[in-house]
Coordinates of C-alpha atoms (C1' of nucleotides) in Angstrom, one line a residue:
Chain A
M1 CA -9.2 -21.0 21.0
S2 CA -10.3 -17.9 19.2
V3 CA -8.0 -15.9 17.1
R4 CA -6.6 -12.7 18.6
T5 CA -4.5 -10.3 16.6
R6 CA -3.2 -6.9 17.3
F7 CA -1.9 -3.8 15.6
A8 CA 0.8 -2.0 17.5
P9 CA 1.9 1.2 15.8
A10 CA 4.5 3.4 17.3
P11 CA 2.7 6.8 16.9
S12 CA 5.8 8.9 16.4
G13 CA 4.4 10.6 13.4
S14 CA 1.4 10.1 11.2
L15 CA 0.1 6.6 10.3
H16 CA 1.4 5.9 6.8
V17 CA -0.2 3.6 4.3
G18 CA 2.4 1.0 4.7
N19 CA 1.7 0.6 8.3
V20 CA -2.1 0.5 7.9
R21 CA -1.8 -2.0 5.2
T22 CA -0.2 -4.3 7.8
G23 CA -2.9 -3.4 10.3
L24 CA -5.5 -4.1 7.7
F25 CA -4.2 -7.6 7.2
S26 CA -4.1 -8.2 10.9
W27 CA -7.6 -6.9 11.3
A28 CA -9.0 -8.8 8.3
F29 CA -7.5 -12.0 9.6
A30 CA -9.0 -11.6 13.0
R31 CA -12.4 -10.7 11.6
H32 CA -12.3 -13.6 9.1
H33 CA -11.9 -16.0 11.9
G34 CA -14.5 -14.2 14.1
G35 CA -11.7 -13.3 16.6
E36 CA -10.6 -10.2 18.4
F37 CA -8.5 -7.3 17.2
I38 CA -6.5 -5.3 19.7
L39 CA -5.0 -1.9 19.3
R40 CA -1.9 -1.4 21.3
V41 CA 0.2 1.7 21.4
E42 CA 3.9 1.0 21.2
D43 CA 5.4 3.9 23.1
T44 CA 8.2 2.5 25.1
D45 CA 10.2 5.4 23.6
A46 CA 7.8 7.8 25.2
S47 CA 9.7 10.9 24.2
R48 CA 8.6 10.7 20.7
V49 CA 4.9 10.2 21.3
T50 CA 2.3 12.9 21.7
E51 CA -1.3 12.6 22.7
Q52 CA -2.2 14.1 19.4
A53 CA -0.3 11.4 17.5
V54 CA -2.1 8.6 19.4
H55 CA -5.4 10.3 18.7
G56 CA -4.5 10.7 15.0
V57 CA -3.8 7.0 14.7
M58 CA -7.2 6.1 16.0
E59 CA -8.9 8.7 13.8
S60 CA -7.3 7.3 10.7
L61 CA -8.3 3.8 11.6
H62 CA -11.9 4.8 12.3
W63 CA -12.1 6.7 9.1
L64 CA -10.8 3.7 7.1
G65 CA -13.3 1.4 8.8
I66 CA -11.0 -0.7 10.9
E67 CA -12.5 -1.1 14.4
W68 CA -10.9 -2.7 17.4
D69 CA -12.3 -4.7 20.3
E70 CA -9.6 -3.7 22.9
G71 CA -7.5 -0.6 23.0
P72 CA -6.4 2.5 24.9
D73 CA -9.7 4.2 24.4
V74 CA -12.1 1.3 24.8
G75 CA -10.2 -0.7 27.4
G76 CA -10.4 -4.4 27.7
P77 CA -9.4 -7.3 29.9
H78 CA -5.7 -6.7 29.5
A79 CA -5.6 -3.0 30.1
P80 CA -3.7 -0.8 29.9
Y81 CA -3.0 -0.9 26.2
R82 CA -0.2 1.7 26.1
Q83 CA 3.2 0.3 26.8
S84 CA 4.2 3.5 28.6
Q85 CA 1.7 2.6 31.2
R86 CA 2.8 -1.0 31.6
T87 CA 6.4 -0.6 32.9
A88 CA 5.6 -2.4 36.2
V89 CA 4.5 -5.4 34.2
Y90 CA 7.7 -5.4 32.2
H91 CA 9.9 -5.2 35.3
E92 CA 8.0 -8.0 36.9
Q93 CA 8.6 -10.3 33.9
A94 CA 12.2 -9.2 33.6
E95 CA 12.7 -10.2 37.2
R96 CA 11.3 -13.6 36.4
L97 CA 13.7 -14.0 33.5
V98 CA 16.6 -13.2 35.8
E99 CA 15.4 -15.7 38.4
R100 CA 15.2 -18.4 35.8
G101 CA 18.7 -17.5 34.5
D102 CA 17.4 -16.4 31.1
A103 CA 18.5 -12.8 31.6
Y104 CA 21.7 -11.4 33.1
R105 CA 23.3 -8.1 34.0
C106 CA 25.5 -6.6 31.4
Y107 CA 28.0 -4.0 32.8
C108 CA 29.4 -3.0 29.5
T109 CA 29.4 0.7 29.0
P110 CA 28.3 2.3 25.7
E111 CA 31.9 3.1 25.0
E112 CA 33.0 -0.5 25.5
L113 CA 30.2 -1.7 23.3
E114 CA 31.2 0.7 20.6
A115 CA 34.8 -0.4 20.8
Q116 CA 33.8 -4.1 20.6
R117 CA 31.7 -3.4 17.6
A118 CA 34.5 -1.5 15.9
A119 CA 37.0 -4.3 16.6
A120 CA 34.7 -7.0 15.3
L121 CA 34.2 -5.0 12.1
T122 CA 37.9 -4.5 11.4
R123 CA 38.6 -8.2 12.1
G124 CA 35.8 -9.1 9.8
V125 CA 34.1 -11.2 12.4
P126 CA 30.3 -11.0 13.0
S127 CA 29.4 -7.9 14.8
G128 CA 26.9 -7.7 17.6
Y129 CA 27.2 -8.2 21.3
D130 CA 29.5 -11.2 22.1
G131 CA 27.8 -12.1 25.3
R132 CA 30.8 -11.6 27.5
C133 CA 28.9 -10.5 30.6
R134 CA 27.0 -13.7 30.5
R135 CA 30.2 -15.4 31.5
L136 CA 31.0 -13.1 34.3
T137 CA 32.1 -15.0 37.5
A138 CA 30.3 -14.3 40.7
A139 CA 33.3 -12.5 41.9
E140 CA 33.5 -10.2 38.9
Q141 CA 29.8 -9.5 39.2
S142 CA 30.0 -8.4 42.8
A143 CA 33.0 -6.4 42.0
F144 CA 31.1 -4.4 39.4
G145 CA 28.2 -4.2 41.8
R146 CA 30.4 -2.7 44.5
E147 CA 31.8 -0.2 42.1
G148 CA 28.2 0.9 41.6
R149 CA 28.6 0.4 37.9
P150 CA 25.3 0.7 36.0
F151 CA 24.0 -2.3 34.2
A152 CA 21.5 -3.2 31.6
L153 CA 19.6 -6.5 31.5
R154 CA 20.2 -8.8 28.6
F155 CA 18.3 -11.8 27.5
A156 CA 20.4 -14.9 27.0
M157 CA 19.4 -16.4 23.6
P158 CA 19.4 -20.2 23.7
D159 CA 22.7 -21.4 22.3
R160 CA 21.3 -23.6 19.6
Q161 CA 20.0 -23.5 16.0
I162 CA 16.7 -21.7 15.9
V163 CA 14.0 -22.8 13.5
F164 CA 11.3 -20.1 13.2
D165 CA 8.1 -20.9 11.4
D166 CA 6.5 -17.9 9.7
L167 CA 3.1 -18.0 8.2
V168 CA 4.2 -15.9 5.2
K169 CA 7.9 -16.6 4.9
G170 CA 7.8 -20.2 5.8
E171 CA 10.6 -21.9 7.8
V172 CA 13.4 -19.5 8.6
R173 CA 16.6 -21.0 10.2
F174 CA 19.1 -19.1 12.3
A175 CA 22.4 -20.8 13.2
A176 CA 23.3 -21.1 16.8
G177 CA 24.9 -17.8 18.0
S178 CA 23.7 -15.7 15.0
L179 CA 21.0 -14.1 17.1
R180 CA 22.8 -12.2 19.8
D181 CA 21.9 -11.5 23.4
F182 CA 19.8 -8.3 23.4
V183 CA 19.0 -5.7 26.0
I184 CA 15.6 -6.0 27.6
L185 CA 16.0 -3.4 30.3
R186 CA 18.1 -0.3 29.8
S187 CA 20.5 0.8 32.5
D188 CA 17.9 3.5 33.5
G189 CA 15.5 0.7 34.1
S190 CA 13.3 1.3 31.1
P191 CA 12.1 -1.7 29.0
T192 CA 12.9 -2.1 25.4
F193 CA 10.6 -2.9 22.5
L194 CA 12.0 -6.5 22.4
L195 CA 10.8 -7.2 26.0
A196 CA 7.6 -5.2 25.9
V197 CA 6.3 -6.8 22.7
A198 CA 7.0 -10.3 23.9
V199 CA 5.4 -9.7 27.3
D200 CA 2.4 -8.0 25.9
D201 CA 1.7 -10.5 23.2
M202 CA 1.9 -13.3 25.8
L203 CA -0.2 -11.6 28.4
M204 CA -2.7 -10.3 26.0
E205 CA -3.1 -13.8 24.7
V206 CA -2.3 -12.8 21.1
T207 CA -2.5 -15.8 18.9
H208 CA -1.2 -14.3 15.6
V209 CA 1.3 -11.5 15.2
V210 CA 0.9 -9.9 11.7
R211 CA 3.6 -7.2 11.2
G212 CA 6.2 -5.9 8.7
D213 CA 9.0 -8.1 7.6
D214 CA 11.5 -5.6 8.8
L215 CA 10.7 -7.3 12.2
L216 CA 11.4 -10.8 10.9
D217 CA 14.6 -11.0 12.9
S218 CA 12.8 -10.1 16.1
G219 CA 10.4 -13.0 15.6
P220 CA 12.7 -15.6 17.1
R221 CA 13.8 -13.3 19.8
N222 CA 10.2 -12.5 20.8
A223 CA 9.4 -16.2 20.8
A224 CA 12.4 -17.1 22.8
V225 CA 11.5 -14.6 25.5
I226 CA 7.9 -15.9 25.7
E227 CA 9.2 -19.5 25.9
A228 CA 11.6 -18.5 28.7
L229 CA 8.7 -17.0 30.5
G230 CA 6.8 -20.3 30.2
G231 CA 4.3 -19.1 27.6
T232 CA 3.4 -20.3 24.2
P233 CA 4.5 -18.0 21.5
P234 CA 1.9 -16.8 19.0
H235 CA 2.1 -17.6 15.3
Y236 CA 3.9 -15.0 13.3
A237 CA 3.2 -13.6 9.9
H238 CA 5.8 -11.2 8.6
V239 CA 4.3 -9.4 5.6
P240 CA 6.6 -7.5 3.2
Q241 CA 7.1 -3.8 3.2
V242 CA 5.2 -1.4 1.0
L243 CA 7.6 0.5 -1.3
G244 CA 7.4 3.8 -2.9
R245 CA 7.5 4.4 -6.7
D246 CA 11.3 4.3 -6.5
G247 CA 11.3 0.8 -5.0
K248 CA 12.5 2.1 -1.6
P249 CA 10.5 1.4 1.5
L250 CA 7.8 4.0 1.9
S251 CA 8.7 6.8 4.2
K252 CA 8.2 10.5 4.7
R253 CA 10.4 11.5 1.8
H254 CA 7.9 9.9 -0.6
G255 CA 5.6 12.8 0.2
S256 CA 2.1 12.7 1.6
T257 CA 1.7 9.0 2.3
S258 CA -0.2 9.2 5.6
V259 CA -3.8 8.1 5.8
E260 CA -4.7 11.6 6.8
A261 CA -3.1 13.0 3.6
F262 CA -5.1 10.7 1.4
R263 CA -8.3 11.7 3.2
E264 CA -7.5 15.3 2.7
R265 CA -6.9 14.7 -1.0
G266 CA -10.4 13.3 -1.3
I267 CA -9.7 9.6 -1.5
V268 CA -12.7 7.7 -0.2
P269 CA -12.0 5.1 2.5
E270 CA -13.7 2.3 0.6
A271 CA -11.2 2.8 -2.2
L272 CA -8.2 3.1 0.0
M273 CA -9.1 -0.1 1.9
N274 CA -9.8 -2.0 -1.4
Y275 CA -6.5 -0.8 -2.9
L276 CA -4.5 -1.6 0.2
A277 CA -6.0 -5.0 0.5
L278 CA -4.7 -5.8 -3.0
L279 CA -1.2 -4.6 -2.2
G280 CA 0.5 -7.9 -1.4
W281 CA -2.6 -10.0 -1.2
S282 CA -5.0 -11.3 -3.8
K283 CA -8.3 -13.2 -3.5
D284 CA -7.7 -14.9 -6.8
A285 CA -6.6 -14.2 -10.4
E286 CA -9.5 -11.9 -11.3
T287 CA -11.0 -10.1 -8.3
T288 CA -10.3 -6.4 -8.3
F289 CA -13.2 -5.0 -6.3
L290 CA -13.8 -6.0 -2.7
S291 CA -16.0 -4.4 -0.1
K292 CA -15.1 -4.5 3.5
E293 CA -17.4 -7.5 3.9
D294 CA -15.9 -9.3 0.9
L295 CA -12.4 -8.7 2.3
I296 CA -13.4 -10.2 5.7
E297 CA -15.0 -13.1 4.1
S298 CA -12.1 -14.0 1.8
F299 CA -9.0 -12.8 3.5
D300 CA -6.4 -15.4 4.1
L301 CA -2.8 -15.1 5.3
S302 CA -1.7 -17.9 3.0
R303 CA -2.3 -15.8 0.0
V304 CA -0.2 -12.9 1.2
S305 CA 2.6 -12.4 -1.2
S306 CA 6.2 -12.8 0.1
N307 CA 7.7 -10.1 -2.1
P308 CA 7.5 -6.3 -1.4
A309 CA 4.9 -4.2 -3.3
A310 CA 5.2 -0.7 -4.7
F311 CA 2.5 1.8 -4.0
D312 CA 0.8 2.9 -7.2
E313 CA -1.0 6.2 -6.8
K314 CA -2.5 6.0 -10.3
K315 CA -4.2 2.8 -9.6
L316 CA -5.5 4.1 -6.3
E317 CA -7.0 7.1 -8.1
W318 CA -8.5 4.9 -10.7
M319 CA -10.1 2.8 -8.0
N320 CA -11.2 6.0 -6.2
N321 CA -13.0 7.1 -9.3
H322 CA -14.7 3.8 -9.5
Y323 CA -16.1 4.1 -6.0
I324 CA -17.1 7.7 -6.4
Q325 CA -19.1 6.8 -9.5
R326 CA -21.1 4.3 -7.5
L327 CA -21.8 6.5 -4.5
D328 CA -25.4 7.7 -4.4
D329 CA -25.8 11.5 -5.0
D330 CA -26.8 12.4 -1.4
D331 CA -23.8 10.6 0.0
L332 CA -21.4 11.9 -2.5
A333 CA -22.6 15.5 -2.2
A334 CA -22.2 15.3 1.6
R335 CA -18.7 14.0 1.2
C336 CA -17.8 16.8 -1.2
M337 CA -19.2 19.6 0.9
H338 CA -16.1 19.7 3.2
F339 CA -13.8 20.5 0.2
F340 CA -16.0 23.3 -0.9
S341 CA -16.0 25.0 2.4
E342 CA -12.3 24.6 2.6
E343 CA -12.1 26.8 -0.5
G344 CA -14.5 29.3 1.0
L345 CA -17.5 28.2 -1.0
L346 CA -20.8 27.4 0.5
P347 CA -22.9 25.4 -1.9
E348 CA -26.6 25.1 -1.5
P349 CA -27.0 21.4 -0.6
K350 CA -29.8 20.8 -3.0
T351 CA -27.9 22.2 -6.0
L352 CA -24.8 20.4 -5.0
R353 CA -26.6 17.1 -4.9
E354 CA -28.3 17.8 -8.3
A355 CA -24.8 18.4 -9.8
M356 CA -23.4 15.1 -8.7
P357 CA -24.6 13.1 -11.7
I358 CA -22.7 15.3 -14.2
V359 CA -19.4 15.2 -12.2
K360 CA -19.1 11.8 -10.6
E361 CA -17.4 10.1 -13.5
R362 CA -15.2 13.2 -14.0
M363 CA -13.4 13.3 -10.6
T364 CA -10.7 11.0 -9.4
T365 CA -10.8 12.6 -6.0
L366 CA -13.6 14.3 -4.0
R367 CA -11.5 17.5 -4.0
E368 CA -11.8 17.8 -7.8
S369 CA -15.5 18.4 -7.5
V370 CA -14.7 21.9 -6.4
G371 CA -12.8 22.8 -9.6
L372 CA -15.5 21.2 -11.7
L373 CA -18.4 23.0 -10.1
R374 CA -16.9 26.3 -8.9
F375 CA -18.9 28.2 -11.6
L376 CA -22.1 27.1 -9.9
F377 CA -21.3 28.5 -6.5
T378 CA -19.7 31.8 -7.1
D379 CA -20.3 34.6 -9.6
D380 CA -16.8 35.7 -9.3
V381 CA -15.8 34.1 -12.5
E382 CA -12.7 35.3 -14.3
P383 CA -12.1 33.4 -17.6
N384 CA -8.9 31.4 -17.6
E385 CA -6.4 31.9 -20.5
R386 CA -7.9 29.2 -22.7
A387 CA -11.4 30.4 -22.1
A388 CA -10.4 34.0 -23.0
E389 CA -9.0 32.8 -26.3
L390 CA -12.2 30.9 -27.1
I391 CA -14.3 34.0 -26.3
A392 CA -12.1 36.3 -28.4
K393 CA -12.1 33.9 -31.3
A394 CA -15.9 33.5 -31.3
G395 CA -16.6 37.2 -31.1
T396 CA -19.3 39.1 -29.3
D397 CA -21.8 38.9 -32.2
Y398 CA -21.9 35.2 -31.9
L399 CA -22.2 35.1 -28.2
R400 CA -25.0 37.7 -28.4
S401 CA -26.9 35.5 -30.8
V402 CA -26.5 32.6 -28.4
A403 CA -27.9 34.8 -25.6
D404 CA -30.8 35.7 -27.8
A405 CA -31.6 32.1 -28.6
L406 CA -31.4 31.1 -25.0
E407 CA -33.6 34.0 -24.0
T408 CA -36.6 32.3 -25.6
V409 CA -36.1 29.0 -23.7
D410 CA -38.9 28.1 -21.4
P411 CA -39.0 26.1 -19.4
W412 CA -35.3 26.3 -18.6
E413 CA -34.5 22.6 -19.0
V414 CA -31.7 20.6 -20.6
S415 CA -33.7 19.7 -23.8
G416 CA -34.7 23.3 -24.5
V417 CA -31.2 24.6 -23.7
T418 CA -29.6 22.0 -26.0
E419 CA -32.0 23.0 -28.8
A420 CA -31.3 26.7 -28.5
L421 CA -27.5 26.1 -28.4
D422 CA -27.8 24.1 -31.6
V423 CA -30.0 26.7 -33.3
A424 CA -27.5 29.4 -32.6
A425 CA -24.5 27.3 -33.7
T426 CA -26.2 26.1 -36.9
A427 CA -27.2 29.7 -37.8
A428 CA -23.6 30.7 -37.5
G429 CA -22.5 27.7 -39.6
L430 CA -20.7 26.1 -36.7
N431 CA -20.7 22.5 -35.4
R432 CA -21.3 21.8 -31.8
R433 CA -17.7 21.9 -30.8
E434 CA -17.1 25.2 -32.4
G435 CA -20.4 26.6 -31.3
W436 CA -20.5 25.4 -27.8
Q437 CA -17.0 25.9 -26.5
P438 CA -17.2 29.7 -26.5
V439 CA -20.4 29.4 -24.5
R440 CA -18.8 27.1 -22.1
A441 CA -15.9 29.6 -21.7
A442 CA -18.2 32.5 -21.2
V443 CA -20.4 30.8 -18.6
T444 CA -18.0 28.6 -16.7
A445 CA -14.9 30.7 -17.3
S446 CA -13.1 27.5 -18.4
N447 CA -12.5 25.5 -21.5
V448 CA -13.3 22.3 -19.5
S449 CA -16.5 21.7 -17.6
P450 CA -19.2 19.2 -17.1
P451 CA -21.6 18.8 -20.1
L452 CA -22.8 22.2 -21.2
P453 CA -26.6 22.0 -21.4
E454 CA -26.7 20.3 -18.0
S455 CA -24.4 22.9 -16.5
L456 CA -26.5 25.8 -17.8
A457 CA -29.7 24.2 -16.6
L458 CA -28.2 23.9 -13.1
L459 CA -26.9 27.5 -13.2
G460 CA -30.3 28.8 -14.0
K461 CA -31.5 31.1 -16.7
E462 CA -30.9 34.4 -15.0
R463 CA -27.3 33.7 -14.1
T464 CA -26.6 32.2 -17.5
M465 CA -28.0 35.2 -19.3
T466 CA -26.1 37.6 -17.0
R467 CA -22.8 36.0 -17.7
L468 CA -23.3 35.7 -21.5
R469 CA -24.4 39.3 -21.8
A470 CA -21.5 40.5 -19.8
V471 CA -19.0 38.7 -22.0
A472 CA -20.9 39.7 -25.2
G473 CA -20.5 43.3 -24.1
Q474 CA -24.1 44.1 -23.5
Chain B
rG1 C1' 31.7 -7.6 6.5
rG2 C1' 28.0 -11.1 8.9
rU3 C1' 22.8 -13.1 9.4
rC4 C1' 18.0 -13.2 7.3
rC5 C1' 14.3 -12.0 3.5
rC6 C1' 12.9 -11.1 -1.7
rA7 C1' 13.2 -11.7 -7.4
rU8 C1' 6.7 -13.1 -13.4
rC9 C1' 4.8 -7.2 -18.1
rG10 C1' 6.8 0.0 -16.0
rU11 C1' 3.4 -1.2 -11.4
rC12 C1' -0.1 -4.7 -8.4
rU13 C1' -0.6 -9.7 -9.4
rA14 C1' -2.5 -15.2 -11.2
rG15 C1' 0.6 -19.3 -11.6
rU16 C1' 2.4 -24.6 -6.1
rG17 C1' 6.0 -29.6 -12.6
rG18 C1' 2.5 -30.7 -17.9
rC19 C1' -4.0 -26.7 -18.6
rC20 C1' 1.3 -21.2 -19.8
rC21 C1' 5.2 -19.6 -26.8
rA22 C1' 2.3 -17.2 -19.2
rG23 C1' -4.0 -15.0 -17.4
rG24 C1' -6.2 -10.3 -15.0
rA25 C1' -5.9 -5.1 -13.4
rC26 C1' -3.5 0.0 -13.4
rA27 C1' -0.6 2.9 -16.5
rC28 C1' 0.7 3.3 -21.9
rC29 C1' -0.8 3.3 -27.5
rA30 C1' -4.7 3.1 -31.3
rC31 C1' -9.7 3.1 -32.7
rC32 C1' -15.0 3.8 -31.4
rC33 C1' -18.5 7.0 -28.7
rU34 C1' -18.4 12.4 -28.1
rC35 C1' -20.1 19.7 -26.9
rU36 C1' -14.8 20.1 -23.6
rC37 C1' -13.0 16.9 -20.0
rA38 C1' -13.9 12.4 -18.2
rA39 C1' -16.4 7.8 -18.1
rG40 C1' -17.5 3.7 -21.3
rG41 C1' -16.4 0.1 -25.4
rU42 C1' -12.9 -2.5 -28.7
rG43 C1' -8.1 -3.7 -30.0
rG44 C1' -2.6 -3.5 -29.2
rA45 C1' 2.3 -3.4 -27.3
rG46 C1' 4.5 -5.3 -22.8
rA47 C1' 7.3 -10.1 -18.1
rC48 C1' 9.1 -15.6 -16.0
rA49 C1' 16.8 -11.3 -13.6
rC50 C1' 21.1 -14.5 -15.2
rG51 C1' 23.9 -19.3 -15.3
rG52 C1' 23.9 -24.3 -14.0
rG53 C1' 21.5 -28.6 -12.6
rU54 C1' 17.1 -32.3 -11.4
rU55 C1' 13.1 -34.3 -14.7
rC56 C1' 10.1 -37.3 -20.3
rA57 C1' 8.6 -32.1 -18.9
rA58 C1' 10.3 -26.1 -15.1
rA59 C1' 7.9 -19.5 -14.3
rU60 C1' 7.1 -23.5 -10.8
rC61 C1' 12.2 -28.0 -7.4
rC62 C1' 17.8 -27.6 -6.1
rC63 C1' 22.6 -24.8 -6.4
rG64 C1' 25.3 -20.5 -7.7
rU65 C1' 25.6 -15.4 -9.6
rU66 C1' 23.6 -10.7 -9.9
rG67 C1' 20.3 -7.1 -8.0
rG68 C1' 17.0 -5.1 -4.1
rG69 C1' 15.7 -4.9 1.1
rA70 C1' 15.8 -5.7 6.5
rC71 C1' 18.7 -6.6 10.8
rU72 C1' 23.6 -6.3 12.8
rA73 C1' 21.5 -0.1 18.8
rC74 C1' 20.8 0.4 26.2
rC75 C1' 15.5 2.6 18.1
rA76 C1' 11.2 0.3 17.3

RNA sequence: GGUCCCAUCGUCUAGUGGCCCAGGACACCACCCUCUCAAGGUGGAGACACGGGUUCAAAUCCCGUUGGGACUACCA
């Protein structure tokens, strides 16, 4: 039987990197085994889900390079793939559970439940539903029924020790009674996550469930429901959570951690995928760089770490720079274009592409290309503070001499520009650092820029001369 | 409180009883290269949470402690 895995995000907000990391593992595992990967939208709590959020999740996945074989947009043999559209299926299966005696009506009101919880807590006994409605006599049942008292449907957990075998955690044992009877159908008739997930995984023939270990306790519950329904539970792999810098599980309060936010910062998808793959998994002791194909080829659930991993932005940025350096100039320029237009700049594509070689090792994100190359695409250049100091210190006489030297350069190429720059500096008794920095400041308006001769060559003779003469007071 | 999970450099990790007075990567420090900033090169500092066992031998196995985390909902 071929491997079938799924990724089932609850699109209540944006897809954050902790979630996609789990999705990535699930996807990589399926691809490694030549199996299918399913995208399923977990929206039993429909109130929190918007169309836009669902769309956003798919966008993020596409951008990262994770593609699915079955899902809400592409359909598939087990459609629909949105839980909110599958309520009839859940009711049908819930009914079967009742018939088999594996689910029962619970007439406890929220107030009663709350009181039971409070009482259990003060007495120091285990909290959680005590299963009292499971023991209701037929007479009591019909009495409640006649009252018209609302009821929820609870699943009756088998009353025995449960041994749960997890692909990442190993064997996990739960003593009899420690896993309480849980609600599968609310009193308003809506299904809960615990029912929906089990039913879907069974019906969609999922063979391996890869998800966060915050759901480890749901594993045996999901499996019990599937078994009660006569199905064979999938294998489960509960992977550890991704933590923030502070060691707490990653969440909104850690700032912009959504896939979309990284994209907007100029992180390239290759880098994010590579970084995420190594968060909680490793190929071996040495491997740091993995392409999508490498990942598929070598991914293995057995090498997923069992302890939680903290997200390290610095390492992501370092890796991003690594990938940027290796992108070809056309590709890189095309990717940077978006960030320029966002700042109201409209670079000439050819010039932008020609500038890539001198900035690629200098940017850790695509967005940084804008700051590095702004001087090329606008003549509205006001020297920053450090640049102004450099210009003032050098004096107009020196800058004028540089302008004069550059005036004779023909053709306007890197070698000729370098030579002229050196001639002017030497004549003034300055070394390169002393002689070039003021020129950099005058032309790029900054004390930091890509290599100077290359920058001037790209800018062109006319614009270079104009800026120098302006600053030199001519 | 109860149940469950987790514990190697600051961070991600290698390590499945001897190859480890613990290897790699990011970050950090120093030096080299150098027109600024980067990139690159070389070198350095830096960890087996603690306490008991088991064993000829333990980062690796067992128990306990401590510390994190999840669950304990008619949330997912």
